[in-house]
Structures are given as structure tokens and as C-alpha cells.
Amino acid sequence: MIAGAIALTQVPVAAAHETTATGGITSGHGVALALVGIAVLVGSALLKRTGRSSPTLALYGVFVGLSLTVLGTVLFEGLSPDPTYTARSMPFPRAWYQPLALSVGTAVAAGSVLVGRLRWPTRPRYALLGVLMGLWIAYPYLIPGSSDSHPLGYAIVLATPVAVAYVLWTDAGDALRAVLRDRVARRFGLGTAVVLLVFFFGVTGYLSFFPEEGAPHEVTVAVLPTIYQLVTWPTLEIALPHVPLFLAVSPGQLLILGTLSGLIGLNGALIARQWRAEQRAGFTEGTAGSAAVVGTCTCGCCGPLVAKIAGLAAGPAIAAPLYWLFVDPMSPLSALFVVGSLLLFAGSIVYSVSAVRNVDTSVTVSPSD
């Protein structure tokens, strides 16, 4: 983000969009707002850490900082120029995608079985979830020609939130129910999930409040088939140019983005509960927990944003390989980021449950702290 801010000083305002169409708001304003949000978030965490702020007040500060960061990032993404890349800029032939997808997918599945057998022999659900994630990566090339409409693809997508929910219910259900009984922690987790869901919609282009050049100046409502995460879904598209507003929603999109946002929200609720219970945590743990909620830009949903920042900061020569490896829908590594995010956030919840269970149940968290 800081590199993007420096690069933006070299980008003409007209390159983003006409200032008259955006009320004078530029991508630079988005960067500034995001930096302010990060400062508020970090400052709130530090004030809590040093005892100058109550846990509940610090949580409000973290949420405000997170919201400002998300809003600034969405503004930056929507107002900065979209990079374009030609096939000539590919670092390797697209024919490599198939062996790469099959080898990486097989490695993830086989590695999950091996690690699950050695590390968690009594919890086969971990290995099964890893195998499912391996299928995510390899699937597009397992059924060439019809992968976007094959029942197996829909089964993989639909089974993913079910499998994640089963793991959490089995290994963290009791702790999560106890955490969500705390009203402040519950509200913080829900608010974080909603803010991150808006973030995901915004950076992937499915939600926009900026007029698009060349778009018809009339209200448009249509249902179109769109490929999203492995298969084709009926997508409701709403365009209100006089607002302006563009929104596209599909079942697959809600499943995947809703799952990611929900996992981040549960992580946020766990952090809030730990803070509210006055658990003595080290500096690194406390600040890392807050940063984990914000650091979602590493997931595959934010690949276009990362490639855009890289293009502005380092130029197309550096950004082009990143695009073809991690953003191109045909690349197997684009799915790897989504898979990694799901495993990371679900694993973080299960791991954090042990910390929550160590909280003294005799501690009473008053609403006014």
C-alpha cells in the first residue's frame, strides 16, 4: 500500500477517471484514507497494549480503522487505472498451466493426507479438507472442455463451506459459542465480516460506486451466466448509472466470499473476546491478531488489487508475471490463494480456540469496560 501511494504521485489524475465524474475524488484520496485507517487501527491496538485504553474502546478504534482502510482501498482500486497485459508479456506458455495445476493440486492433496496421518491421525477431517483444496487447484484440467459446467465442479464449490463449517463445529464449536455470547465480541466479529465482505466485492469489481466510461446511461437489470471459481453461475447484474452503482451477485460468489468473510469475522470475535477477558498476551501476539484481520489482501480475491499496485509501483515489467501467475483466471495459482486463505483462516480459528479456553472463566467482562 505504501509503495502504491508513492507510485500514485507519478500517475496523472486523468488516468484514473475524469474528476468531474467522481466529484473530484482521486485514487490518491483512497491511499490517504487507507493510511489513516491503518494508523487508527495500529494506534488503537498500541493504546490497549500500553493500558491507556480499555479493551472495548480499543476494539471500537480497531473497527473504525479497519473500516477506513477498506474504504480507502476500495476507492484506490476503483479510481486507479486498470492495467492491461498482452499474451506477449506472459513469462511462460499457457500450455504450462495444465501440468502446473495437476502437479500442484496433487501435491496439496497428497501432502494433506501425509501430514494429516502423521500430525493428526485421529482427525481425518483435516486430511479430507486438504484433499478438497487440492481438487480446487487441479479440477479445471481434470475435465477439459466442460469443467465450467460439470457437476463435480459444483460439488467441490458447495462442499467447501460445508467442510470448513464441519471442522469448526467439531473442533471449535463450544469455544465459538462461548465467545459469541459476549455481546461486544459478537458485534465486532459481525461488523468485521460485513466490512470485509464489502471489501471483497469492491476489489473484485462486483461492487462499484464509480461511473464507467462508455457504459449506457440507463438502468440495467439482467441475469447473465458468469464463470466464478471453477464453474458457471447465474449472476444478477444491477447497474444504476445515476447513483452511480454497479452490483453483481451470484450464488457461488456469495458462498466463497461469504465463507472467507465469515472466517475473518470469527477470527475477529476471538481477538475481541481475548481482549475483553484481559488475557495477558505479548506485544507480537496482540498486534499480529489485529493485523491478521486487515491482511486479507493476500487472498486470491485481491489478486487484481495486488497486481495493480505492483504495476503502479514497479511498472508492467514486474506486474505482468504476477498477473499471469496469480490473477489470470486460467492460472492454477489463482485458485491457490483462495485455497490458502480458507485453510489459513480456518486453521487460525482452531489454533486460537486453545488460547480462549485458557481464559479464566471466573473473569466477568462488564459492558462498560
XYZ file of C-alpha atoms in Angstrom:
369
model
C 0.000 0.000 0.000
C 2.824 2.441 0.828
C 4.526 1.576 -2.469
C 1.226 2.235 -4.217
C 0.979 5.612 -2.504
C 4.444 6.601 -3.753
C 3.647 5.407 -7.261
C 0.399 7.324 -7.350
C 2.283 10.599 -7.119
C 3.501 9.857 -10.655
C 0.089 8.974 -12.113
C -1.921 11.790 -13.742
C -5.326 12.385 -12.278
C -6.949 11.911 -15.646
C -5.516 8.418 -15.861
C -7.795 7.206 -13.123
C -11.082 8.777 -14.176
C -12.497 12.161 -15.016
C -12.599 14.224 -11.834
C -15.932 15.648 -12.846
C -17.421 12.162 -12.853
C -16.122 11.343 -9.391
C -16.718 14.623 -7.628
C -13.019 15.483 -7.555
C -12.090 12.289 -5.672
C -8.940 10.599 -6.962
C -7.106 7.394 -6.205
C -4.687 9.439 -4.102
C -7.531 10.213 -1.701
C -8.114 6.482 -1.361
C -4.475 5.863 -0.479
C -4.514 8.672 2.084
C -7.711 7.348 3.656
C -6.283 3.825 3.832
C -3.129 5.085 5.521
C -5.212 6.993 8.055
C -7.195 3.819 8.719
C -4.033 1.802 9.283
C -2.758 4.476 11.685
C -6.027 4.420 13.644
C -6.015 0.614 13.786
C -2.404 0.314 14.916
C -2.777 3.206 17.325
C -5.836 1.645 18.954
C -4.013 -1.661 19.395
C -0.996 0.092 20.908
C -3.138 2.130 23.291
C -4.753 -1.066 24.505
C -1.385 -2.762 24.799
C 0.055 0.055 26.936
C -3.039 0.192 29.145
C -4.080 3.685 28.037
C -7.349 2.431 26.591
C -9.931 -0.084 27.750
C -10.302 -3.226 25.628
C -13.794 -2.280 24.458
C -12.764 1.240 23.440
C -9.724 -0.157 21.639
C -11.974 -2.555 19.721
C -14.114 0.348 18.543
C -10.939 2.082 17.388
C -9.736 -1.033 15.555
C -13.094 -1.359 13.806
C -13.089 2.296 12.740
C -9.518 1.917 11.463
C -10.422 -1.255 9.588
C -13.447 0.424 8.000
C -11.388 3.419 6.874
C -8.708 1.125 5.450
C -11.291 -0.855 3.491
C -12.992 2.292 2.201
C -9.668 3.796 1.126
C -8.600 0.582 -0.596
C -11.892 0.325 -2.491
C -11.543 3.971 -3.584
C -7.989 3.320 -4.745
C -8.988 0.201 -6.662
C -11.959 1.857 -8.303
C -10.223 5.084 -9.326
C -6.751 3.897 -10.343
C -6.179 2.844 -13.962
C -6.722 -0.796 -14.833
C -3.559 -2.391 -16.257
C -3.771 -4.346 -19.481
C -1.458 -7.160 -20.478
C -0.965 -8.891 -23.802
C -0.120 -12.532 -24.362
C 3.382 -11.391 -25.314
C 4.035 -10.463 -21.665
C 3.413 -13.999 -20.386
C 6.521 -15.370 -18.615
C 5.853 -18.858 -19.978
C 3.471 -20.561 -22.429
C -0.119 -21.034 -21.257
C 0.305 -24.716 -22.109
C 2.248 -24.978 -18.843
C -0.908 -24.294 -16.864
C -2.184 -27.862 -17.162
C 0.871 -29.716 -15.788
C 1.304 -26.972 -13.184
C -2.296 -27.307 -11.997
C -2.206 -31.094 -11.887
C 1.145 -31.241 -10.105
C 0.306 -28.548 -7.528
C -3.167 -29.960 -6.897
C -1.801 -33.472 -6.472
C 0.938 -32.209 -4.147
C -1.593 -30.382 -1.970
C -3.883 -33.409 -1.753
C -1.081 -35.922 -1.130
C 0.643 -33.610 1.330
C -2.603 -33.160 3.247
C -3.061 -36.910 3.577
C 0.554 -37.405 4.685
C 0.572 -34.541 7.208
C -2.852 -35.492 8.485
C -1.748 -39.068 9.001
C 1.427 -38.093 10.860
C 0.285 -34.991 12.761
C -3.451 -35.560 13.354
C -4.125 -39.297 12.972
C -7.358 -39.020 15.000
C -8.692 -36.121 12.909
C -9.098 -37.391 9.332
C -11.311 -34.379 8.575
C -8.153 -32.267 8.212
C -6.789 -34.540 5.513
C -10.149 -34.633 3.722
C -10.329 -30.838 3.731
C -6.821 -30.709 2.264
C -7.782 -33.179 -0.463
C -10.779 -30.983 -1.297
C -8.500 -27.979 -1.579
C -6.201 -29.955 -3.881
C -9.206 -30.658 -6.115
C -9.866 -26.922 -6.289
C -6.489 -26.418 -7.949
C -6.473 -29.420 -10.267
C -10.169 -29.529 -11.219
C -10.186 -27.171 -14.259
C -7.796 -29.513 -16.048
C -9.281 -32.796 -14.842
C -12.299 -32.304 -17.091
C -11.065 -30.287 -20.073
C -13.668 -28.640 -22.278
C -16.618 -28.822 -19.876
C -15.166 -28.030 -16.464
C -17.228 -24.855 -16.129
C -20.498 -26.799 -16.149
C -19.622 -30.262 -14.808
C -21.456 -31.457 -11.651
C -18.108 -32.244 -9.994
C -17.168 -28.562 -10.102
C -20.397 -27.522 -8.405
C -19.918 -30.286 -5.843
C -16.424 -29.018 -4.987
C -17.619 -25.435 -4.512
C -20.703 -26.410 -2.493
C -18.764 -28.883 -0.349
C -16.113 -26.333 0.619
C -18.152 -24.212 3.087
C -19.769 -27.389 4.435
C -16.377 -28.994 5.091
C -14.991 -25.848 6.711
C -18.092 -25.499 8.887
C -17.832 -29.144 9.962
C -14.196 -28.714 11.034
C -15.029 -25.601 13.028
C -18.142 -27.159 14.581
C -16.219 -30.254 15.651
C -13.006 -28.662 16.904
C -14.047 -25.160 17.922
C -17.825 -25.186 18.269
C -18.037 -24.956 22.058
C -15.431 -22.196 22.283
C -17.019 -20.181 19.486
C -20.433 -20.368 21.114
C -18.888 -19.111 24.363
C -17.121 -16.283 22.512
C -20.278 -15.218 20.688
C -22.156 -14.926 23.965
C -20.040 -11.837 24.604
C -22.118 -9.075 23.009
C -19.170 -6.803 22.143
C -17.137 -9.657 20.655
C -20.159 -10.799 18.658
C -20.784 -7.317 17.269
C -17.109 -6.810 16.462
C -16.941 -10.126 14.615
C -20.146 -9.436 12.678
C -19.047 -5.911 11.773
C -15.650 -7.165 10.641
C -17.275 -9.821 8.457
C -19.607 -7.281 6.811
C -16.812 -4.759 6.188
C -14.571 -7.444 4.659
C -17.432 -8.730 2.501
C -17.839 -5.221 1.069
C -14.070 -5.118 0.620
C -14.053 -8.368 -1.353
C -16.945 -7.235 -3.551
C -15.230 -3.914 -4.204
C -11.730 -5.116 -5.090
C -13.048 -7.868 -7.368
C -15.173 -5.404 -9.335
C -18.541 -6.839 -8.335
C -19.451 -3.657 -6.465
C -18.668 -0.173 -7.714
C -19.842 3.338 -6.945
C -17.935 4.955 -9.793
C -19.296 5.666 -13.277
C -17.744 3.595 -16.010
C -16.718 5.304 -19.214
C -18.746 4.174 -22.211
C -21.454 2.473 -20.133
C -25.098 3.123 -21.157
C -26.846 5.832 -19.122
C -29.881 3.739 -18.297
C -30.943 1.412 -15.522
C -29.946 -2.159 -16.344
C -31.025 -5.334 -14.558
C -30.006 -8.643 -16.108
C -29.165 -12.224 -15.235
C -26.136 -13.480 -17.110
C -24.068 -16.690 -16.901
C -20.675 -15.926 -15.385
C -17.774 -18.198 -14.520
C -16.717 -17.666 -10.908
C -14.423 -20.047 -9.033
C -14.434 -23.180 -11.185
C -17.977 -23.179 -12.653
C -20.676 -21.025 -14.259
C -23.290 -19.342 -12.074
C -26.351 -17.248 -12.914
C -25.268 -13.735 -11.975
C -27.654 -10.895 -11.210
C -26.207 -7.634 -12.501
C -27.680 -4.282 -11.479
C -26.434 -1.021 -12.969
C -27.830 2.306 -11.751
C -25.745 4.919 -13.609
C -27.479 7.891 -11.970
C -26.481 6.784 -8.424
C -23.909 5.551 -9.638
C -23.974 1.907 -8.575
C -22.984 -1.406 -10.104
C -23.604 -4.692 -8.289
C -23.175 -8.278 -9.471
C -24.208 -11.192 -7.260
C -24.120 -14.948 -7.866
C -24.630 -17.991 -5.608
C -21.025 -19.136 -5.970
C -19.735 -15.674 -5.201
C -21.814 -15.457 -2.021
C -20.657 -18.919 -0.956
C -16.934 -18.267 -1.326
C -16.775 -14.605 -0.316
C -19.287 -15.239 2.474
C -17.168 -18.108 3.779
C -13.984 -16.024 3.721
C -15.681 -13.048 5.366
C -17.288 -15.280 7.978
C -13.955 -16.884 8.865
C -12.320 -13.473 9.232
C -15.235 -12.301 11.359
C -14.875 -15.293 13.680
C -11.157 -14.578 13.996
C -12.063 -11.016 14.894
C -14.555 -12.188 17.513
C -11.895 -14.408 19.079
C -9.481 -11.480 19.265
C -12.174 -9.292 20.785
C -13.005 -11.911 23.392
C -9.346 -12.278 24.351
C -9.013 -8.533 24.721
C -12.242 -8.265 26.709
C -11.189 -11.055 29.040
C -7.976 -9.130 29.788
C -5.796 -12.049 28.774
C -2.125 -11.251 29.254
C -0.752 -11.521 25.721
C 2.604 -10.447 24.348
C 3.044 -7.431 22.084
C 3.633 -9.528 18.992
C 0.554 -11.633 19.552
C -1.720 -8.684 20.194
C -0.691 -6.639 17.185
C -0.448 -9.651 14.899
C -4.024 -10.593 15.731
C -5.293 -7.204 14.603
C -3.107 -7.220 11.531
C -4.456 -10.654 10.577
C -7.916 -9.159 10.181
C -6.577 -6.471 7.838
C -4.049 -8.589 5.980
C -6.669 -10.299 3.863
C -5.238 -8.784 0.705
C -3.056 -11.890 0.444
C -6.070 -13.947 -0.568
C -6.886 -14.760 -4.171
C -9.859 -12.384 -4.163
C -7.411 -9.483 -4.024
C -5.066 -10.635 -6.756
C -6.164 -7.852 -9.157
C -5.513 -5.246 -6.458
C -2.017 -6.606 -5.736
C -1.188 -6.708 -9.443
C -2.446 -3.137 -9.866
C -0.290 -1.827 -7.004
C 2.705 -3.721 -8.378
C 2.098 -2.223 -11.812
C 1.958 1.315 -10.467
C 4.925 0.871 -8.140
C 7.299 -1.186 -10.279
C 5.922 -0.954 -13.793
C 4.362 -3.521 -16.141
C 7.584 -5.493 -16.492
C 7.274 -6.583 -12.857
C 3.480 -6.703 -12.665
C 2.905 -8.773 -15.801
C 4.360 -12.041 -14.414
C 2.343 -11.520 -11.203
C -0.800 -11.088 -13.260
C -0.302 -14.176 -15.399
C 0.659 -16.313 -12.396
C -1.872 -15.221 -9.782
C -4.670 -13.183 -11.428
C -5.296 -14.797 -14.799
C -8.439 -16.960 -14.330
C -6.782 -19.755 -16.264
C -3.811 -19.898 -13.905
C -3.954 -22.678 -11.295
C -2.089 -20.465 -8.829
C -5.031 -18.045 -8.707
C -7.055 -20.774 -7.004
C -4.117 -21.485 -4.716
C -4.607 -18.142 -2.986
C -8.281 -18.826 -2.308
C -7.422 -22.296 -1.021
C -4.632 -20.930 1.151
C -6.889 -18.241 2.601
C -9.596 -20.726 3.542
C -7.103 -23.035 5.227
C -5.284 -20.158 6.922
C -8.348 -18.546 8.472
C -9.996 -21.831 9.454
C -6.751 -23.093 10.963
C -6.278 -19.812 12.799
C -9.668 -20.230 14.482
C -8.947 -23.799 15.590
C -5.496 -22.783 16.855
C -6.825 -19.722 18.694
C -9.503 -21.731 20.485
C -6.858 -23.129 22.830
C -5.996 -19.579 23.893
C -9.639 -18.743 24.506
C -10.079 -21.905 26.579
C -7.240 -20.719 28.800
C -9.170 -17.596 29.743
C -10.259 -17.762 33.355
C -13.980 -18.404 33.280
C -14.323 -16.549 36.544
C -13.415 -13.256 34.862
C -16.509 -11.136 34.428
C -16.489 -8.802 31.440
C -18.583 -5.763 32.257
C -20.333 -3.867 29.446
C -18.680 -0.614 30.499
C -15.002 -1.678 30.377
